CSV table of C-alpha atoms in Angstrom, one decimal:
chain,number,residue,atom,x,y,z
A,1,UNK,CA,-22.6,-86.1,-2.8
A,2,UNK,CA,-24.2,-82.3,-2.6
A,3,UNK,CA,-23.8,-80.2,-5.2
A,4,UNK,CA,-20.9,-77.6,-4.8
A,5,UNK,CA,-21.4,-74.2,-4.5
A,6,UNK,CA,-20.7,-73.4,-8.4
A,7,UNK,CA,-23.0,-76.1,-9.6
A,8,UNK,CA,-25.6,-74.4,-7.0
A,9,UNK,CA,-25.4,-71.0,-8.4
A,10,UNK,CA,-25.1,-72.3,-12.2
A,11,UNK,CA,-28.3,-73.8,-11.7
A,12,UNK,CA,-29.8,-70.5,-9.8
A,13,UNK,CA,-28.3,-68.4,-13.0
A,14,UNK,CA,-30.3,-70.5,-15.5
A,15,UNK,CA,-33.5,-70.2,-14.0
A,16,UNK,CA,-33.4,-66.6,-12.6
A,17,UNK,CA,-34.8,-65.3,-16.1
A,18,UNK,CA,-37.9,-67.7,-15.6
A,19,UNK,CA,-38.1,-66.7,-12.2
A,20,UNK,CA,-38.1,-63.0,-12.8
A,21,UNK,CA,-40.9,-63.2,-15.2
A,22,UNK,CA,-42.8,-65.3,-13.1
A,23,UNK,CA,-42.8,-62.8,-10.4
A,24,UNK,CA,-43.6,-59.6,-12.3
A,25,UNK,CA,-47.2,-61.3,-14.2
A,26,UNK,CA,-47.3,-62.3,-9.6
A,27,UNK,CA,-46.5,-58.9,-8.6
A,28,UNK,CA,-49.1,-57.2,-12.0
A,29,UNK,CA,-52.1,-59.3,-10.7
A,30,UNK,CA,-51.3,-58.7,-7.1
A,31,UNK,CA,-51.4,-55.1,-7.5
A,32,UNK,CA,-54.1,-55.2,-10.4
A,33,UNK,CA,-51.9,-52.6,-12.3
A,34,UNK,CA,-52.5,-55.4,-15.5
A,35,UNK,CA,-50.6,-53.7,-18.9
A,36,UNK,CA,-48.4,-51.1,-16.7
A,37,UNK,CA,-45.9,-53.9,-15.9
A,38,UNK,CA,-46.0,-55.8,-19.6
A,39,UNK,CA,-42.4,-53.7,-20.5
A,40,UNK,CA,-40.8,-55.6,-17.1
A,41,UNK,CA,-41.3,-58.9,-18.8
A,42,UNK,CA,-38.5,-58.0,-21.2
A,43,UNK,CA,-36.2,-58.2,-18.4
A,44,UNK,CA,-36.5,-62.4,-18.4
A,45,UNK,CA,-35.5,-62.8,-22.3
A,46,UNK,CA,-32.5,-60.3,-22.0
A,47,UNK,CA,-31.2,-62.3,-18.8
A,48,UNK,CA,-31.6,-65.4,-20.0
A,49,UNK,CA,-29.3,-64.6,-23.2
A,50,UNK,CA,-26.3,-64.2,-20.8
A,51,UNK,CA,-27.1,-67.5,-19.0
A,52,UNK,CA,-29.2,-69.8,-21.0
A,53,UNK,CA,-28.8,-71.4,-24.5
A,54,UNK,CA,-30.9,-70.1,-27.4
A,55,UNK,CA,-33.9,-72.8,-26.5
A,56,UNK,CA,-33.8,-71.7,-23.0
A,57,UNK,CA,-34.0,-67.8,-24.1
A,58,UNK,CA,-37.2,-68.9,-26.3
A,59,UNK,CA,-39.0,-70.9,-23.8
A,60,UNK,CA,-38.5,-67.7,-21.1
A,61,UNK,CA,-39.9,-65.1,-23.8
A,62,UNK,CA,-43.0,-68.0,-24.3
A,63,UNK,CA,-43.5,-67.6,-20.9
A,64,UNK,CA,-43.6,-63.4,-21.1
A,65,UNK,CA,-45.6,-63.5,-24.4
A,66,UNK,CA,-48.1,-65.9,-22.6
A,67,UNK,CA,-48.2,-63.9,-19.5
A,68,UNK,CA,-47.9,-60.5,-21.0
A,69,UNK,CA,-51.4,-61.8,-23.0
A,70,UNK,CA,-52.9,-63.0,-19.7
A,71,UNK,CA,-52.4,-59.6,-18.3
A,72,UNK,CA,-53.6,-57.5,-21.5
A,73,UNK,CA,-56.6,-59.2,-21.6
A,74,UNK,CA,-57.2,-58.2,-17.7
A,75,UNK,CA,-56.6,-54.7,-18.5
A,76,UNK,CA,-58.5,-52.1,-20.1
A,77,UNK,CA,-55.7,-50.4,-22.6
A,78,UNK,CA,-56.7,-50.4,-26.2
A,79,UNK,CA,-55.8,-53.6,-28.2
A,80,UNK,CA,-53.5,-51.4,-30.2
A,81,UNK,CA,-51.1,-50.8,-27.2
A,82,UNK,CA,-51.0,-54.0,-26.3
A,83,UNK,CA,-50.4,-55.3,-29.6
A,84,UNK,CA,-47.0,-53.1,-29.5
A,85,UNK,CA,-46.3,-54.2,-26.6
A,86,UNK,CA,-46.5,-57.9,-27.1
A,87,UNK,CA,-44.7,-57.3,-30.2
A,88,UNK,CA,-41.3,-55.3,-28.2
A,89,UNK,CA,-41.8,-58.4,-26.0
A,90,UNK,CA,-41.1,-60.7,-29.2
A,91,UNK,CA,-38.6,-58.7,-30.2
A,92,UNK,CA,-36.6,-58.9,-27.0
A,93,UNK,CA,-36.9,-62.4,-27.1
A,94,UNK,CA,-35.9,-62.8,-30.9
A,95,UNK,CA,-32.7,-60.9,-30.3
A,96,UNK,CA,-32.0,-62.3,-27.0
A,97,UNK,CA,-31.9,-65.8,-28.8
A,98,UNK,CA,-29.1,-64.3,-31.4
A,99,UNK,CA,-27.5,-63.0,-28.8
A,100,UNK,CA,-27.1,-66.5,-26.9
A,101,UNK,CA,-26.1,-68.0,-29.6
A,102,UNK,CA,-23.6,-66.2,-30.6
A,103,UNK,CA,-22.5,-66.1,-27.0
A,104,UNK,CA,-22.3,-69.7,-27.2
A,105,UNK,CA,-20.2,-69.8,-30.6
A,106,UNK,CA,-17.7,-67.6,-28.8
A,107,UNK,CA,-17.5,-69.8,-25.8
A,108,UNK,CA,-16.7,-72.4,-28.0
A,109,UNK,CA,-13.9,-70.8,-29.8
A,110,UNK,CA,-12.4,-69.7,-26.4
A,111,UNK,CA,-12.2,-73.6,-24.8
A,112,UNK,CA,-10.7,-74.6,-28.4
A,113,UNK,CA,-8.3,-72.1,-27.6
A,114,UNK,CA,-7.8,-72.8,-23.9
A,115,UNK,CA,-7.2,-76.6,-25.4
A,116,UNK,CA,-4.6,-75.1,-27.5
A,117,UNK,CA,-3.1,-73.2,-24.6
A,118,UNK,CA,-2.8,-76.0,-22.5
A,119,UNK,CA,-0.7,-78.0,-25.3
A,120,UNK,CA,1.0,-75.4,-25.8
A,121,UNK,CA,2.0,-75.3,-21.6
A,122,UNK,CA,2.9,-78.9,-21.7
A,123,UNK,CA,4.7,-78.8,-24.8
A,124,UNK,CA,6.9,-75.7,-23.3
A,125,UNK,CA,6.5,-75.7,-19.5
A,126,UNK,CA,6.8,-79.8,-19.0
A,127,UNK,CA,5.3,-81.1,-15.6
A,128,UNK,CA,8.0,-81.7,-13.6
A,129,UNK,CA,7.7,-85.3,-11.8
A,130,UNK,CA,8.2,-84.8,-7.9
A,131,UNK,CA,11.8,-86.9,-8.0
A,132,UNK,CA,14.4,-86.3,-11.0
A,133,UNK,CA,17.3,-88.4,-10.7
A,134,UNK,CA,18.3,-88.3,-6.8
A,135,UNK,CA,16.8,-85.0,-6.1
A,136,UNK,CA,13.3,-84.2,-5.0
A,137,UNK,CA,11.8,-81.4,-7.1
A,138,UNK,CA,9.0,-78.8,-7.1
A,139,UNK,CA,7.5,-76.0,-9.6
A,140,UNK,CA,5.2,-73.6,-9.6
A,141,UNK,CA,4.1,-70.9,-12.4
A,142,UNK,CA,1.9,-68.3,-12.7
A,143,UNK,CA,1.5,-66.0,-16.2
A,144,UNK,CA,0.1,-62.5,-15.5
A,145,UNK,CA,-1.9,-62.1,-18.4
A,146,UNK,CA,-5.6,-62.9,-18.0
A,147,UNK,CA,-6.6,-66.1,-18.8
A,148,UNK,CA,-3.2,-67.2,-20.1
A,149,UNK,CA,-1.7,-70.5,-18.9
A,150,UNK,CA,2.0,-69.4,-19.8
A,151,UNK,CA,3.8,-66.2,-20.2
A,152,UNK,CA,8.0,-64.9,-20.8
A,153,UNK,CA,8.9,-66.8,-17.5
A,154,UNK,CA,10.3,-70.1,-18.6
A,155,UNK,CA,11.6,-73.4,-16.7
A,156,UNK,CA,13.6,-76.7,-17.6
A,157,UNK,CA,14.4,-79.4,-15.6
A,158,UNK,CA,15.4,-83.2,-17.0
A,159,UNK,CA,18.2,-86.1,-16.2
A,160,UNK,CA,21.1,-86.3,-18.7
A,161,UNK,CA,23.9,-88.5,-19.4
A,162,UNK,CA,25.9,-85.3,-17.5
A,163,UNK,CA,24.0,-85.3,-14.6
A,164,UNK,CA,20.5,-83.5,-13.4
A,165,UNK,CA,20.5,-80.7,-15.1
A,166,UNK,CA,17.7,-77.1,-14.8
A,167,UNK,CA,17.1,-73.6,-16.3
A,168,UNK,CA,15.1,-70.7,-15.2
A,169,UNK,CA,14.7,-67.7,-16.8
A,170,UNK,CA,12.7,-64.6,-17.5
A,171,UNK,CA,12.0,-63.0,-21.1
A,172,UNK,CA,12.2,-59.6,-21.4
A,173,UNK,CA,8.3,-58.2,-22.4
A,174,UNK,CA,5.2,-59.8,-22.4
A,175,UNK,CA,2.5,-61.1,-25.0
A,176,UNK,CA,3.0,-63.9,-27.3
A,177,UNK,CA,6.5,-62.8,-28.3
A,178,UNK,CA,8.0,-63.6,-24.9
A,179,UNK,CA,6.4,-66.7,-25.2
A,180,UNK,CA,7.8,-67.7,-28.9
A,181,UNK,CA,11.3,-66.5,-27.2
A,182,UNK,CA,10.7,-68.6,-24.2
A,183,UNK,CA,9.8,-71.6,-26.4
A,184,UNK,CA,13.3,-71.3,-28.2
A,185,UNK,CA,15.0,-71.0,-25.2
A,186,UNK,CA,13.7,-74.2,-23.6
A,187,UNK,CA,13.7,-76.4,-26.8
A,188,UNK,CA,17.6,-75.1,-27.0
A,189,UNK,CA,18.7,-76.2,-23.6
A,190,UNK,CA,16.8,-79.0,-23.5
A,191,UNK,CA,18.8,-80.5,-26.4
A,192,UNK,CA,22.2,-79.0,-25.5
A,193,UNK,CA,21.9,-80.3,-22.3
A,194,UNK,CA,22.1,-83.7,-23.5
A,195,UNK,CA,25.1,-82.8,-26.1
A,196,UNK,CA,27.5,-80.8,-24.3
A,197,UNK,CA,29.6,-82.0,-21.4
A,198,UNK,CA,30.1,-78.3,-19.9
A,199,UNK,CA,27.5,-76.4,-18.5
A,200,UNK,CA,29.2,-73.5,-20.4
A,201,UNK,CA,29.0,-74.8,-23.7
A,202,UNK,CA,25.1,-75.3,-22.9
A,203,UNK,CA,25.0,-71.4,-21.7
A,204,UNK,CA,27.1,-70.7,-25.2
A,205,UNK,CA,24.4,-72.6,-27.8
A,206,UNK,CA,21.7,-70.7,-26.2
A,207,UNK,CA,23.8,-67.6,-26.8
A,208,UNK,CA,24.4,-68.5,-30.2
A,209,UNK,CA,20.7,-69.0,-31.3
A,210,UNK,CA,19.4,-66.2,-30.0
A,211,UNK,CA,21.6,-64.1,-31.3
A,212,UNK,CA,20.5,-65.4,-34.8
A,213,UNK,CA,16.8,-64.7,-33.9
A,214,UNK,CA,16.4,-62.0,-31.2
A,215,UNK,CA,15.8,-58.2,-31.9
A,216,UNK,CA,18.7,-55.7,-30.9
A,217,UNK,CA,17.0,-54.6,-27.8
A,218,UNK,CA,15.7,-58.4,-26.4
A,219,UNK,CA,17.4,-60.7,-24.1
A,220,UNK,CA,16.9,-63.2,-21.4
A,221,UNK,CA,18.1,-63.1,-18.2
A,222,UNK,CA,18.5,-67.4,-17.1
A,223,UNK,CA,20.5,-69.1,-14.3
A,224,UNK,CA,21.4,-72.6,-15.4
A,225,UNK,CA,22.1,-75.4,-13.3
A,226,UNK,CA,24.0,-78.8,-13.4
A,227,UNK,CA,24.9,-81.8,-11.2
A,228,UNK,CA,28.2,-82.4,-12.5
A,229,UNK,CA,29.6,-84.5,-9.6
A,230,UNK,CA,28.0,-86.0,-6.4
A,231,UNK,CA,28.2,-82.9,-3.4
A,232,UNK,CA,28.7,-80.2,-6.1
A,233,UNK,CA,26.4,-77.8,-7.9
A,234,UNK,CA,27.5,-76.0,-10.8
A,235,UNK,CA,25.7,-72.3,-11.3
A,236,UNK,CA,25.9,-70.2,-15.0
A,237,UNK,CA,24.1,-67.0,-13.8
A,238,UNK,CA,23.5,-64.8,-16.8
A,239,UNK,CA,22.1,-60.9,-15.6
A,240,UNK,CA,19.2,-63.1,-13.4
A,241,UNK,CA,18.3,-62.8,-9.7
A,242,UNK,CA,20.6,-65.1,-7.3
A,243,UNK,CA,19.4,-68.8,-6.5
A,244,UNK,CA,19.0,-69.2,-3.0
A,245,UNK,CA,20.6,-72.0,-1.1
A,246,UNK,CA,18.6,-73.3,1.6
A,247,UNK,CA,21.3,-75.3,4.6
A,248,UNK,CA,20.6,-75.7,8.1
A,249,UNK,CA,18.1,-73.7,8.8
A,250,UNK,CA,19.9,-70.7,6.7
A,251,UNK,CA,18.9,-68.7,3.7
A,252,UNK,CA,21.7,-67.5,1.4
A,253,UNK,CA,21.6,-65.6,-1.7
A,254,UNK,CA,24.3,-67.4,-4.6
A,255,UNK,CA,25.5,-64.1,-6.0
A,256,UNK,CA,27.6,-64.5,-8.9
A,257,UNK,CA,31.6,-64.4,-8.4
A,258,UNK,CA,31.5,-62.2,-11.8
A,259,UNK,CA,28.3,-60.8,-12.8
A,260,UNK,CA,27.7,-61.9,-16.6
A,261,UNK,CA,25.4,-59.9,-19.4
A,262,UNK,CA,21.7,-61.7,-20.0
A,263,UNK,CA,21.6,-64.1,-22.8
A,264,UNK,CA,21.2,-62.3,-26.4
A,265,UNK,CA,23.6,-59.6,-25.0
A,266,UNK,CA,27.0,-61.0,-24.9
A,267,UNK,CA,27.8,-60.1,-28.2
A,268,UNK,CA,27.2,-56.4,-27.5
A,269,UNK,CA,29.0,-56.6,-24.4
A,270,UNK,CA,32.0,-59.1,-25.2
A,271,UNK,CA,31.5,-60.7,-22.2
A,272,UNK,CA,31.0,-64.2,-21.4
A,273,UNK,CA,29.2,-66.1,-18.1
A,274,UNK,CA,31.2,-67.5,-15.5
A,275,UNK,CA,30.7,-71.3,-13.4
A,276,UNK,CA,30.2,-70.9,-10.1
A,277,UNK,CA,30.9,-74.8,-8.1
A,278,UNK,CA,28.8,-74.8,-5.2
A,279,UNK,CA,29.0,-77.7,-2.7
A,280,UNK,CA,25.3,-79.2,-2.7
A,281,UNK,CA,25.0,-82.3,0.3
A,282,UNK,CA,22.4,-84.1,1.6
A,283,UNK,CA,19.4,-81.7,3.0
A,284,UNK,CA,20.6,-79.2,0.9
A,285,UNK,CA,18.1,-77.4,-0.9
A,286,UNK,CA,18.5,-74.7,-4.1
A,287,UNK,CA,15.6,-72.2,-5.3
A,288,UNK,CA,15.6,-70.6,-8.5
A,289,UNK,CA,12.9,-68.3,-9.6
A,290,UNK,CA,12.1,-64.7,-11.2
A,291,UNK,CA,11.6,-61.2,-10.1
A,292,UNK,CA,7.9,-61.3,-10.5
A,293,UNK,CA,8.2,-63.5,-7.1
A,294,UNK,CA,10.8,-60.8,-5.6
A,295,UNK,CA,9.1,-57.3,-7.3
A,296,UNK,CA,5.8,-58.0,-6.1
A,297,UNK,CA,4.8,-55.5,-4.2
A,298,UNK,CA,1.8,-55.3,-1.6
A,299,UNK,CA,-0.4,-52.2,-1.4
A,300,UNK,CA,2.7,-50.1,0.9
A,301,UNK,CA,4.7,-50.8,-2.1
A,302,UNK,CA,7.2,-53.0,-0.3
A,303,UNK,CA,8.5,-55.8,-2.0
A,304,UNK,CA,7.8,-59.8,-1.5
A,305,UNK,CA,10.4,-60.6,1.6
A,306,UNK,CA,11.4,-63.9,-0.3
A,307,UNK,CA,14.8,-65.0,1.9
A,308,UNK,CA,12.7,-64.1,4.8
A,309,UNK,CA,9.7,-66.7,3.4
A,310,UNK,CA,11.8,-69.6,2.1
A,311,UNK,CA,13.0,-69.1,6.1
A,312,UNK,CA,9.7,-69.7,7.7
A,313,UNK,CA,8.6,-72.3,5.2
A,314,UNK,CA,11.6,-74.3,4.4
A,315,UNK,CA,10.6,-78.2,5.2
A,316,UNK,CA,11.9,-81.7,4.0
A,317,UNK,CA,9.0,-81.3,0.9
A,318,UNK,CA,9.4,-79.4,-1.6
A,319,UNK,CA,5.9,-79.2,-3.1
A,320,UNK,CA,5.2,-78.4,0.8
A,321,UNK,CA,7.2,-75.4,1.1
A,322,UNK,CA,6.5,-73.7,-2.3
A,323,UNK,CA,2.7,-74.3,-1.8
A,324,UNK,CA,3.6,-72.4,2.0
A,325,UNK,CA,5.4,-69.7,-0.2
A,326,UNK,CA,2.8,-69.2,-3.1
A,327,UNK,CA,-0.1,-68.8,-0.6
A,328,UNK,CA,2.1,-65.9,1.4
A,329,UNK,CA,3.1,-64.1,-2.0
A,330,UNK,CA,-0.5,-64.2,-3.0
A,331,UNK,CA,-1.4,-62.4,0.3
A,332,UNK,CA,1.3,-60.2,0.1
A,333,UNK,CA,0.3,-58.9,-3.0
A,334,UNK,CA,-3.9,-59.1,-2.4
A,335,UNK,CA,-5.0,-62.4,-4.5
A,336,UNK,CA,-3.1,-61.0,-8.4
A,337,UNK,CA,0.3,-61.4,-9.5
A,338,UNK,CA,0.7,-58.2,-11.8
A,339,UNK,CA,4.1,-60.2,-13.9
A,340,UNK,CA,4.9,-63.7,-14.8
A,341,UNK,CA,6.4,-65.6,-11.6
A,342,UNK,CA,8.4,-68.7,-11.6
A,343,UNK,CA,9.6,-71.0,-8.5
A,344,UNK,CA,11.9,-74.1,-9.2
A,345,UNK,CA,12.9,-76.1,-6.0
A,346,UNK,CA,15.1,-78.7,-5.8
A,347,UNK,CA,16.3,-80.8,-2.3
A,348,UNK,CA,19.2,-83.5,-2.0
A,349,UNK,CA,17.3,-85.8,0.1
A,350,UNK,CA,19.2,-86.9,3.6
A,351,UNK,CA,20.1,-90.1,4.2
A,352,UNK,CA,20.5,-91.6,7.6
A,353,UNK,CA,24.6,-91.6,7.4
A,354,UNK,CA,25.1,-87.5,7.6
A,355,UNK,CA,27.9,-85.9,4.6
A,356,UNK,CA,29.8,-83.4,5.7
A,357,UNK,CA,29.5,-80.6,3.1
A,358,UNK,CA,32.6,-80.6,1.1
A,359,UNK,CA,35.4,-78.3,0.7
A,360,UNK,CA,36.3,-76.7,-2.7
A,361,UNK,CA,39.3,-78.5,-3.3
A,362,UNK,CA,42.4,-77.0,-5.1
A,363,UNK,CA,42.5,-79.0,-8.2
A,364,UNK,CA,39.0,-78.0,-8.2
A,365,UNK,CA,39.0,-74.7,-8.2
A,366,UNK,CA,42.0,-74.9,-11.1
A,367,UNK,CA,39.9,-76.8,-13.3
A,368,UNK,CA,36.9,-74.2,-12.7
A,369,UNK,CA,39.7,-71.4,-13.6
A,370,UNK,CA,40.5,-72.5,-16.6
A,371,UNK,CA,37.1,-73.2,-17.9
């Protein structure tokens, strides 16, 4: 198998410095200027230390000393001069070999934290297998901050004795306290879920704990999801950005019948979240996700047209369409997301007998009134 183009220039990188010396003693005895280009063999040692471990920084300023001595000799400056000169020459390569090394200790420390990063991801972001329960499912994630592997945005998605049952929500800031918040938020629904028969009551325990651990100005903004009966969807929007619902073809936004404060808030507001019951049939589809998918803005300014996307990519795979979606909103915005962006798909697989979509019954709608 050939080598792939990062092996290629990793190899190129390590022997540039070599190479570099090797062609100024070339280009010295081509010209016959001898001792006036002993300083440009300096230039190997100091390369090397951003490319090559310390042995391979000492063997390059070997090669300059040895060369550097070939060309003094073939000079006629006094020994002296070239003495100095050798010695800079050692110098370089002395400090260039500290400077790998420590180069290499840092590298070190960064992939044990990477390792640490990417427990931490799988601890609080869990992959999310491509069927849960009867639905098909995909995710994807991006966190803004350089080199981090999560951020505020959070997602949740697992089988429970009360039916398939998801969050997505967005922490307000950035930095490593969005992500302690965002950890607390997960590891909360994800065991409420499994207690509590109403989607409410899951919506209310998350309320309740961060209210015992938030500052006075943080919140969440979340949309939680359940699966409470077979054609229905039940939808707890708290202050987030509408799911869309993906049927024949059309795109529509799930705004909230009563708009609800974000979680950590409803204290200060003395409000409290509304259900929403949303009839969910076969080939139905539901997208959750955050505003860094719908505030990105391209270099006009203009937002990410997501209704219009999930449109023109909408198929029977879900991994399928949200790969389609990422690769647009990475164009749209030139190659960087700029905030934390979350997508969470979920599709009700057809069967080869049709459902009709159902109709919000009356008793229904009563027992959603009075919860």
């Amino acid at each position: 198998m050939a080598p792939d183009g990062t092996g290629v220039a990793s190899q190129l990188a390590v022997c540039a410095p070599a190479l570099i010396v090797t062609a100024v003693a070339f280009l010295a005895l081509a010209t016959g200027a001898g001792m006036a280009y002993l300083p440009l063999l300096a230039v190997g040692p100091a390369l090397a230390a951003a490319t090559c471990r310390p042995c391979g920084v000492l063997g390059t300023g070997i090669l300059a000393v040895t060369l550097g001595t070939a060309l003094g000799t073939r000079g006629d400056a006094p020994a002296g001069e070239q003495a100095i000169l050798l010695s800079a020459l050692v110098a370089v390569t002395l400090a260039s070999s500290l400077a790998s090394a420590l180069r290499e200790r840092r590298e070190r420390i960064l992939a044990a934290v990477r390792s640490v990063a990417e427990a931490a991801q799988h601890a609080l972001l869990k992959p999310v297998p491509a069927t849960v329960g009867q639905f098909q499912v995909a995710v994807r994630y991006s966190a803004a901050a350089a080199e981090a592997r999560i951020g505020g945005d959070l997602y949740a998605l697992l089988p429970t004795p009360y039916g398939v049952r998801m969050i997505v929500g967005d922490v307000r800031g950035k930095g490593l306290p969005a992500v302690s918040t965002a950890a607390l938020v997960v590891g909360v629904f994800r065991e409420a879920a499994y207690d509590e028969p109403d989607l409410l009551d899951v919506v209310a325990r998350i309320e309740r704990s961060l209210s015992r651990n938030l500052g006075a100005d943080d919140f969440v903004t979340a949309v939680v999801v359940g699966h409470f009966r077979s054609g229905y969807m039940e939808v707890v929007n708290c202050g987030h950005a509408p799911p869309l619902l993906v049927r024949d073809s059309t795109v529509t936004a799930v705004e909230p019948a009563r708009p609800a404060p974000p979680l950590g808030l409803g204290a200060l507001t003395g409000e409290t979240p509304s259900l929403q019951v949303l009839p969910f049939t076969d080939g139905d589809q539901l997208l959750l996700y955050t505003d860094g998918v719908t505030e990105a803005r391209n270099e006009r300014r203009e937002f990410f047209p997501l209704i219009e996307g999930v449109a023109r990519h909408a198929s029977d795979e879900p991994s399928r369409t949200l790969a389609a979606l990422a690769d647009e909103l990475l164009a749209h915005v030139g190659g960087s997301l700029h905030d934390d962006a979350a997508l969470l798909l979920v599709r009700k697989p057809s069967t080869t007998d049709a459902t009709p979509v159902p109709a919000m019954d009356e008793p229904l709608l009563q027992s959603v009134a009075a919860r």
